[in-house]
mmCIF file of C-alpha atoms and ligand atoms in Angstrom:
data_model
loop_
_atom_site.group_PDB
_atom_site.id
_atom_site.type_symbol
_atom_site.label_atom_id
_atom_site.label_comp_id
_atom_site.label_asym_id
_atom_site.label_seq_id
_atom_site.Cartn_x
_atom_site.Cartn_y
_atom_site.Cartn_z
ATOM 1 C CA UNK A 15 2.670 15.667 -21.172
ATOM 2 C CA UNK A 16 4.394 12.571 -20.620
ATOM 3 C CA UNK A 17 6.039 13.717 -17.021
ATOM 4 C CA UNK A 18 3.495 14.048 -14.203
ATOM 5 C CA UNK A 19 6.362 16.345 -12.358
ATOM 6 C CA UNK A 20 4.749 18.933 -14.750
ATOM 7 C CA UNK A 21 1.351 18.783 -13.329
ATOM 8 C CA UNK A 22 -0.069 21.390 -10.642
ATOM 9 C CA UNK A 23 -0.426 19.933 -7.142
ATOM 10 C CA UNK A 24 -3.883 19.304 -7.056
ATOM 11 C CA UNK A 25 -4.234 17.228 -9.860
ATOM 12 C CA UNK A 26 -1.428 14.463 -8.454
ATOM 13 C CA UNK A 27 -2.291 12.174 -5.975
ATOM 14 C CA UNK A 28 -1.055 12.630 -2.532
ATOM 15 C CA UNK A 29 -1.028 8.922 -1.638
ATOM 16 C CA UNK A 30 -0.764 5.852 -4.097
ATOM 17 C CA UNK A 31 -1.532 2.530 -2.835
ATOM 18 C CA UNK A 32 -0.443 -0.150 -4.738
ATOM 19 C CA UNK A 33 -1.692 -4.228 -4.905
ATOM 20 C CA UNK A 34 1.819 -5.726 -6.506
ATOM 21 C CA UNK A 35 0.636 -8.473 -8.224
ATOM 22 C CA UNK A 36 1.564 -11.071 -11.118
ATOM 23 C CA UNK A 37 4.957 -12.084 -9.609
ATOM 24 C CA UNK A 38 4.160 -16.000 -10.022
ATOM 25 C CA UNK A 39 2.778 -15.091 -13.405
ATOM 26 C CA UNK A 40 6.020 -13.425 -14.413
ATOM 27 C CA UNK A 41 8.081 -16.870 -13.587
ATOM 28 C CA UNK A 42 6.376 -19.440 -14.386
ATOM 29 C CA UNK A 43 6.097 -17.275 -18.222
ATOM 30 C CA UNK A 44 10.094 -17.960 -17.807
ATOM 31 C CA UNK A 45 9.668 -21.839 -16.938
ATOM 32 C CA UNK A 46 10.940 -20.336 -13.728
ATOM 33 C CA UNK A 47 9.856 -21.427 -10.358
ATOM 34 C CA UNK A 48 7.230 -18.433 -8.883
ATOM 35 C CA UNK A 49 9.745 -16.992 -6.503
ATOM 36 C CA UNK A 50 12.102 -15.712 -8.982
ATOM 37 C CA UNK A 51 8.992 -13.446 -9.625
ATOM 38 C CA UNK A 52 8.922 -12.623 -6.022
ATOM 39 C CA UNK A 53 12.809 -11.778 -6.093
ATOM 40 C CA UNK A 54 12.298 -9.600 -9.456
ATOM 41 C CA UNK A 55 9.563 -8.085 -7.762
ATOM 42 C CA UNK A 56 12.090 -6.615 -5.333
ATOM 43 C CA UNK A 57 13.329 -4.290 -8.373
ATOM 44 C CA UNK A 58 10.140 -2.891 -9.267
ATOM 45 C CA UNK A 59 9.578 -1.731 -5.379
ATOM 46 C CA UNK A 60 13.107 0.204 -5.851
ATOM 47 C CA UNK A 61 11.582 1.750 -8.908
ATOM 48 C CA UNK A 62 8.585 2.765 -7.904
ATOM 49 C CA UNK A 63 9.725 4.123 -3.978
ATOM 50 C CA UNK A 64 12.213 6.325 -6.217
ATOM 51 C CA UNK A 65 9.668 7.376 -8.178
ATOM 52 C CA UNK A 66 7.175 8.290 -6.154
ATOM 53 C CA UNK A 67 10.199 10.271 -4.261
ATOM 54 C CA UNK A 68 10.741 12.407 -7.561
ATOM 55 C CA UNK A 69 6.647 13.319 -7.830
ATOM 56 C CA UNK A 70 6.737 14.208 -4.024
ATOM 57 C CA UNK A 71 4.193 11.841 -3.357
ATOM 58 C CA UNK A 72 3.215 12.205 0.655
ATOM 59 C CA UNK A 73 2.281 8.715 1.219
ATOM 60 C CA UNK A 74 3.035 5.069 -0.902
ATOM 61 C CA UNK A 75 1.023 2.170 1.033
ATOM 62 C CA UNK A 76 2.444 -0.946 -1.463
ATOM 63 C CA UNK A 77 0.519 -4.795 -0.249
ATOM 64 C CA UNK A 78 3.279 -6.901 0.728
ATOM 65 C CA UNK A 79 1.652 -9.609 1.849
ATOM 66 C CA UNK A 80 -2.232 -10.574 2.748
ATOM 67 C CA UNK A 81 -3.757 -12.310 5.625
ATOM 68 C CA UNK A 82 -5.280 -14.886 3.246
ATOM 69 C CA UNK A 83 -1.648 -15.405 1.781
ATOM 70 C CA UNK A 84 -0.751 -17.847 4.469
ATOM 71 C CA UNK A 85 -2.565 -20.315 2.232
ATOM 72 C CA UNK A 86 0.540 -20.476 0.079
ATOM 73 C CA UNK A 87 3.461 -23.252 0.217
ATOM 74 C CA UNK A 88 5.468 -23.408 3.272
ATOM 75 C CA UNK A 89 8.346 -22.837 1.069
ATOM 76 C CA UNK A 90 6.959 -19.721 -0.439
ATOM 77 C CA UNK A 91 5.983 -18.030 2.458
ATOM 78 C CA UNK A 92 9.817 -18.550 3.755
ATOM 79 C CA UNK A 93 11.110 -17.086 0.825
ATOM 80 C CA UNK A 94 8.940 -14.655 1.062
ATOM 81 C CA UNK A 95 9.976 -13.465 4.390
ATOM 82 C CA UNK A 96 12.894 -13.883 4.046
ATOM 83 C CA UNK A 97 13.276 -11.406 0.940
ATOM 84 C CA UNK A 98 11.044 -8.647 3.124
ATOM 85 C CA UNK A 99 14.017 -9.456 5.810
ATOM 86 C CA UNK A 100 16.266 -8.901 2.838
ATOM 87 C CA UNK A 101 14.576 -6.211 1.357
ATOM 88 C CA UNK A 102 14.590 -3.813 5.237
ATOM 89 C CA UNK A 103 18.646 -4.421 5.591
ATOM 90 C CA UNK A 104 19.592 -3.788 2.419
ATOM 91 C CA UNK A 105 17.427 -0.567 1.585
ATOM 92 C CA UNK A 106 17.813 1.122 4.847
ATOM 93 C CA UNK A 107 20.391 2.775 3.552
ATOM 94 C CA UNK A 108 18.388 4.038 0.113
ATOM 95 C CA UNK A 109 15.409 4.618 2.250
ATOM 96 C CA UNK A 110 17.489 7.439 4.393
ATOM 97 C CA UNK A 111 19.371 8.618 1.265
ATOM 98 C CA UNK A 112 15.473 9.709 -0.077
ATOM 99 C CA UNK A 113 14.451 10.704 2.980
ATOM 100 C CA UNK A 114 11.485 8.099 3.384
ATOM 101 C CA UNK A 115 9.854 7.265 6.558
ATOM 102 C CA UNK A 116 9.039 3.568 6.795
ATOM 103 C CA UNK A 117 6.156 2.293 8.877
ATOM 104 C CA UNK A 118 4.099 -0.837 8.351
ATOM 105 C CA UNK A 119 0.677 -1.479 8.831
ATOM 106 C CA UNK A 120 -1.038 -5.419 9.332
ATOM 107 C CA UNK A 121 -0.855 -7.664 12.424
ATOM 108 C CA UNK A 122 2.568 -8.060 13.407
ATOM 109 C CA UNK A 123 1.222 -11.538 15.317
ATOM 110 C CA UNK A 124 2.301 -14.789 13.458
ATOM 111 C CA UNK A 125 5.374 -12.709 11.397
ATOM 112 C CA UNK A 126 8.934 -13.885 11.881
ATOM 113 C CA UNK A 127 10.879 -11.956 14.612
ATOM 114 C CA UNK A 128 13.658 -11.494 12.719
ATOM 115 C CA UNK A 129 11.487 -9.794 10.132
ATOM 116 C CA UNK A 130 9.810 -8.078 12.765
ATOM 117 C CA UNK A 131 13.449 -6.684 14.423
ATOM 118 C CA UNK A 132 14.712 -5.796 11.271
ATOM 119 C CA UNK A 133 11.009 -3.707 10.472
ATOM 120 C CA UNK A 134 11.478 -2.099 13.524
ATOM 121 C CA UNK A 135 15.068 -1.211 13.220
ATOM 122 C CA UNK A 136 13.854 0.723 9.699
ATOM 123 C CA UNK A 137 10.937 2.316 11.408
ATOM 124 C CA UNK A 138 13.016 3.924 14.179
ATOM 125 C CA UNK A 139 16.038 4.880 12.182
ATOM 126 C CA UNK A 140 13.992 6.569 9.556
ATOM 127 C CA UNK A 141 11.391 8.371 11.509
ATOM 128 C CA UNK A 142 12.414 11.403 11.898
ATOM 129 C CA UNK A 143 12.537 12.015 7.833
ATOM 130 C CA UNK A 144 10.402 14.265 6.366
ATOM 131 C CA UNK A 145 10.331 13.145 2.491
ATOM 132 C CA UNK A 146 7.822 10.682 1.588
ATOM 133 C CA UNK A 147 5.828 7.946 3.799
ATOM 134 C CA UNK A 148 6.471 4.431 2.598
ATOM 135 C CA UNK A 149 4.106 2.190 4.327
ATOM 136 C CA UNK A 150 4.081 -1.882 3.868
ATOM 137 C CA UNK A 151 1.143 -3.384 3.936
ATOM 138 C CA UNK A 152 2.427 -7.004 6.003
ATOM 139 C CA UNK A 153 0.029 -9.758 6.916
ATOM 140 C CA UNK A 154 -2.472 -7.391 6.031
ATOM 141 C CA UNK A 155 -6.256 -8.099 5.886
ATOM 142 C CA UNK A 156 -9.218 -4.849 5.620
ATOM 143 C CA UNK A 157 -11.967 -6.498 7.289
ATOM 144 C CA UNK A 158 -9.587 -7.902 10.157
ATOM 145 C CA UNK A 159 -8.554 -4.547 10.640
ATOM 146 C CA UNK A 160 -12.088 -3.216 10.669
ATOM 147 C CA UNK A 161 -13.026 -5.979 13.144
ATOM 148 C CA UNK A 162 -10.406 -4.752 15.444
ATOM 149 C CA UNK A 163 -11.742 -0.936 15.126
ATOM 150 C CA UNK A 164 -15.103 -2.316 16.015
ATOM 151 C CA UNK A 165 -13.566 -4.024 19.341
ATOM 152 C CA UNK A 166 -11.691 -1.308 20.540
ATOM 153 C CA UNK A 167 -14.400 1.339 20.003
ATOM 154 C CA UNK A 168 -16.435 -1.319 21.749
ATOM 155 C CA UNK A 169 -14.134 -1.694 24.525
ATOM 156 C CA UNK A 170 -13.529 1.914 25.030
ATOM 157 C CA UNK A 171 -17.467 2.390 25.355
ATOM 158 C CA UNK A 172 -17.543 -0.124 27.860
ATOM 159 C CA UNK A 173 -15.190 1.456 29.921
ATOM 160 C CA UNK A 174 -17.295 4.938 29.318
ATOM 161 C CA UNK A 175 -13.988 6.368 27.882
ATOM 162 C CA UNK A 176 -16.095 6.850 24.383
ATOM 163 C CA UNK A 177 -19.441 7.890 24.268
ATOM 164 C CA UNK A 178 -21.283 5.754 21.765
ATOM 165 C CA UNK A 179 -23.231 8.315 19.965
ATOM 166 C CA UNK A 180 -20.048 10.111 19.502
ATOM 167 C CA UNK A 181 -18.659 7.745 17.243
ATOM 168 C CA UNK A 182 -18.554 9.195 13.741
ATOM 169 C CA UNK A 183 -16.501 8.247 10.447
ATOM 170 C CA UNK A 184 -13.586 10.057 11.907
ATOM 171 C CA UNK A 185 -13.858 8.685 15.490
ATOM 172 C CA UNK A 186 -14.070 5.149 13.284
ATOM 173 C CA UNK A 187 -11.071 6.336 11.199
ATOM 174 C CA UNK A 188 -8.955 6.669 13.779
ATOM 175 C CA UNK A 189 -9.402 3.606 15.235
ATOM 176 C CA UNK A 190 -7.688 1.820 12.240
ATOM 177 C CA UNK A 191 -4.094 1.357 11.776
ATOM 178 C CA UNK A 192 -4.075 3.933 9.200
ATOM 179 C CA UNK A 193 -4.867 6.887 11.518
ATOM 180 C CA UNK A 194 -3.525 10.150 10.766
ATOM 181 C CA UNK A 195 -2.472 8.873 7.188
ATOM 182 C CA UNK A 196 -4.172 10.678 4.448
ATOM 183 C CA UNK A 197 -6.528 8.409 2.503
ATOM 184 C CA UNK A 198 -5.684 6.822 -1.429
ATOM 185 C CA UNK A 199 -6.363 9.137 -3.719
ATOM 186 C CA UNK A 200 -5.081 6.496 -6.389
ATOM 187 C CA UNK A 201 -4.807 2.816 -6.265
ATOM 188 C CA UNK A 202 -3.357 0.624 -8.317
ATOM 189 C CA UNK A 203 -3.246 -3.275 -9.385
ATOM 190 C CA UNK A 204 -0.648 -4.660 -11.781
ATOM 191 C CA UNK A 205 -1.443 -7.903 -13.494
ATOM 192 C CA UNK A 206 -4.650 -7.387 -14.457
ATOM 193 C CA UNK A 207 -7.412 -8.976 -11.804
ATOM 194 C CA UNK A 208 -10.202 -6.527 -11.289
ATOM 195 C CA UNK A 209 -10.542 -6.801 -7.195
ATOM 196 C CA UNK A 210 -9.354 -5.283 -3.780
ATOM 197 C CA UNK A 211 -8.478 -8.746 -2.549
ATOM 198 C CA UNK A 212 -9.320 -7.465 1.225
ATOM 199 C CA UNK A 213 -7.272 -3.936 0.497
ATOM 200 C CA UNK A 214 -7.799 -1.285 3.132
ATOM 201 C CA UNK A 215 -11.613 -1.261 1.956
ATOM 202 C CA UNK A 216 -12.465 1.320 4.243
ATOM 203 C CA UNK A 217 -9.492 3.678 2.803
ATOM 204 C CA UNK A 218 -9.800 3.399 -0.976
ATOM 205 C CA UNK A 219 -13.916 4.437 -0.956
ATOM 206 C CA UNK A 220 -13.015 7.051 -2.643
ATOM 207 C CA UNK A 221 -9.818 6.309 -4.739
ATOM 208 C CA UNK A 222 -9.532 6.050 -8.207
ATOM 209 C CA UNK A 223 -8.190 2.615 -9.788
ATOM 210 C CA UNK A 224 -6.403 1.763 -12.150
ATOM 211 C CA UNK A 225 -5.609 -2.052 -13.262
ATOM 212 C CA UNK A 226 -2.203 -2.386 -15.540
ATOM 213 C CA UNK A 227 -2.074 -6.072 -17.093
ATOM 214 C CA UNK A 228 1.517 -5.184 -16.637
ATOM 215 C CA UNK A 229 3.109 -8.126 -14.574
ATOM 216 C CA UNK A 230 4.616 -6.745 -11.136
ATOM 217 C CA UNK A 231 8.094 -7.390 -11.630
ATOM 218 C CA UNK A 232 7.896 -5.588 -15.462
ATOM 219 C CA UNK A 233 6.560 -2.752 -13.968
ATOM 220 C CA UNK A 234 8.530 0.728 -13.793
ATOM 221 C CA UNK A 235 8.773 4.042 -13.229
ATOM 222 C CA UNK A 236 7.485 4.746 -16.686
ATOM 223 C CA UNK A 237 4.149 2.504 -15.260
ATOM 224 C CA UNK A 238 3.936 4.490 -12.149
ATOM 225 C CA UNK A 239 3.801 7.881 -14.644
ATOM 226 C CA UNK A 240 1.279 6.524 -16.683
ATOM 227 C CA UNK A 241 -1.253 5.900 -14.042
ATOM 228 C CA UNK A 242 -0.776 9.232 -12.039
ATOM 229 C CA UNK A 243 -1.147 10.836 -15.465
ATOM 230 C CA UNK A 244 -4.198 9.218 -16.034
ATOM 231 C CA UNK A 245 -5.548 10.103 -12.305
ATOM 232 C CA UNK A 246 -4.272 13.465 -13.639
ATOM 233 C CA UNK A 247 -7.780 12.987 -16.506
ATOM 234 C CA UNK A 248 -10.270 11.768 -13.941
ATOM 235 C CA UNK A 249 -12.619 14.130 -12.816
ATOM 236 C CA UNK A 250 -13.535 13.362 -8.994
ATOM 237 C CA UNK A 251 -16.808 14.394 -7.913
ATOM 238 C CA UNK A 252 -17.661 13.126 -4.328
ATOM 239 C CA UNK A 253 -20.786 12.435 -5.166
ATOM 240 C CA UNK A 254 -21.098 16.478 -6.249
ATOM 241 C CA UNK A 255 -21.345 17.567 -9.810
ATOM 242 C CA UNK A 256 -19.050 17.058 -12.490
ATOM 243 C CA UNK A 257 -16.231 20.581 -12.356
ATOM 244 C CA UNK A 258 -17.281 21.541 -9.080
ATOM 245 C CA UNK A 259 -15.361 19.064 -7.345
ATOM 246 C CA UNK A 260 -13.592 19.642 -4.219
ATOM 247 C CA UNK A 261 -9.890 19.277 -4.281
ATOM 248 C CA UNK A 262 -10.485 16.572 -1.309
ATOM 249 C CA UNK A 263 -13.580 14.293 0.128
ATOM 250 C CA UNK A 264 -15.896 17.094 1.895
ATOM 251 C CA UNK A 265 -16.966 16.137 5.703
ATOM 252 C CA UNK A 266 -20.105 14.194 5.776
ATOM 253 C CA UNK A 267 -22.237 16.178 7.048
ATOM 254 C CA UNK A 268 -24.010 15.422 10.387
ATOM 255 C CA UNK A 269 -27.116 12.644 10.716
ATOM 256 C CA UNK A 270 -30.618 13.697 11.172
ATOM 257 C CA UNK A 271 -32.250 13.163 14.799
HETATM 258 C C1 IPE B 309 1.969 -11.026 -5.774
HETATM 259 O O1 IPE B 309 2.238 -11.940 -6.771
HETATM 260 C C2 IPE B 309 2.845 -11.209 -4.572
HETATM 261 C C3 IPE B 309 2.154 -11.730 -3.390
HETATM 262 C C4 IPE B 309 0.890 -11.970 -3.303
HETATM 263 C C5 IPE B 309 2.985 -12.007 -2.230
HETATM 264 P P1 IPE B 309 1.550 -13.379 -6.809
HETATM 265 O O2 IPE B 309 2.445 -14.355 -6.107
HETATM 266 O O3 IPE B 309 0.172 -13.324 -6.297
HETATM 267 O O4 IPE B 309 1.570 -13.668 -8.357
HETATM 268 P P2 IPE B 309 0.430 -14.392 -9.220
HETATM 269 O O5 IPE B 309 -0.848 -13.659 -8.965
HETATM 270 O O6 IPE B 309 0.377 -15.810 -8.755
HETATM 271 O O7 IPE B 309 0.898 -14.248 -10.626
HETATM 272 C C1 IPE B 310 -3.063 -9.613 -3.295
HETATM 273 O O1 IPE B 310 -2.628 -10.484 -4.276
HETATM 274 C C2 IPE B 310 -2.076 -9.591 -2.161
HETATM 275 C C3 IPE B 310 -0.771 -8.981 -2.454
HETATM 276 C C4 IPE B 310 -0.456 -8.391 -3.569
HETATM 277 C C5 IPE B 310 0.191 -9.033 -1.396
HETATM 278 P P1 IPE B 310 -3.118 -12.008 -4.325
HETATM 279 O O2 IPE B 310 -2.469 -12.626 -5.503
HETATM 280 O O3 IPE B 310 -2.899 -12.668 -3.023
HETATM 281 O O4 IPE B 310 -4.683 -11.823 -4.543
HETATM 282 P P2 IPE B 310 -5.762 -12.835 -5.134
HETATM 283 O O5 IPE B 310 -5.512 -14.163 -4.462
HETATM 284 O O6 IPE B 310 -5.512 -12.929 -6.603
HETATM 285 O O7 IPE B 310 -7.064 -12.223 -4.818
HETATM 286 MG MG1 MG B 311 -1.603 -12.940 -7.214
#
């Protein structure tokens, strides 16, 4: 089978988050400067959204941009911004033509307004769609966003609006700023580096990965196949035995005591 449209429901993933990286890589193999890679980049998110529109994925979570990626150049980080800026105008129109509902998850402190107007723009004219969920991951950092679970549950204790021994891995869950989302079933890194760098850690326990030495702005809908037909092979076992796997993570069952 070479078209994962073929395959029953419950052997493609619901949600596929993706860590697009290699666009520097991609350039400077061109004697280009590394935000050409950034700006071919831009092609390979049209691609893939599309895509993931035809397989009737539910949810695509794609890492935009990383709280640890303000170390780059001033200049980068402009351009950078100022293609996202670029990128929410100019697809709005796409985005409603699939029927994708855009939201965004990362702190929304230290981003540019204008980014920020134009995100919000998207989020509100494409929320009442019903086709798939396309979710940025902007200024995005796991164990930030873990941190700030911890404080709210905290908080909420404190006011005696949560009772403490209440707090379970869905109580925790929801507390993140992927509540109500369904979690990764697949995740996947172009360009070949074999880590999360700080990627929803708490979400993708369970995923299955898949690293593509494929360079981010090379890769294509034909990529995007490949890796959901591979998912297609893996056998997920939650921890149970192999062929008696649930379709989907089973509840943890309650402590002792
Ligand atoms: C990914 O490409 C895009 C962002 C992190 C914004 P990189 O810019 O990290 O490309 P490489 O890893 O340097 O090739
Ligand atoms: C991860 O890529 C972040 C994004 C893709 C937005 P990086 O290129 O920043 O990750 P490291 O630095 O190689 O870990
Ligand atoms: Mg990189």
């Amino acid at each position: 089978m070479t078209d994962p449209k073929g395959l029953p429901p419950e052997l493609r993933p619901r949600h596929v988050a993706i860590i697009m990286d290699g666009n520097g890589r991609w350039a400077e193999a061109q004697g280009l400067p590394r935000i050409f890679g950034h700006r071919s980049g831009i092609r390979s998110v049209r691609a893939v959204v599309e895509e993931g529109c035809r397989l009737g994925l539910q949810q695509m979570t794609l890492y935009c941009f990383s709280s640890e990626n303000w170390k780059r150049p001033p200049r980068e980080l402009r351009f950078l911004f100022r293609l996202l800026r670029h990128f929410l105008v100019v697809e709005r129109a796409e985005l409603m033509e699939q029927d994708v509902r855009l939201t965004m998850i990362g702190r929304r402190d230290g981003l540019p307004e204008d980014v920020l107007a134009e995100f919000d723009r998207t989020a509100e004219l494409t929320a009442p769609n019903g086709g798939m969920t396309l979710c940025l991951a902007v200024n995005y950092g796991a164990r930030a966003e873990i941190a700030e679970a911890a404080r709210r549950i905290a908080r909420d204790a404190a006011a005696g609006k949560l009772d403490p021994e209440a707090v379970d891995e869905s109580t925790f869950a929801s507390y993140l700023s992927t509540a109500g989302m369904p979690d990764p079933d697949l995740l996947i890194r172009t360009a070949g580096e074999l880590r999360l760098s700080n990627y929803l850690l708490w979400q993708v326990s369970y995923a299955e990965l898949y690293v593509t030495d494929v360079l981010w702005p090379d890769f294509r809908a034909e990529h995007l196949q490949r890796a959901v037909l591979d998912y297609a092979r893996r056998h997920r076992k939650f921890g149970g035995l192999p062929g008696r796997a649930p379709a989907s993570p089973p509840a943890p069952s309650p402590t002792a005591g």
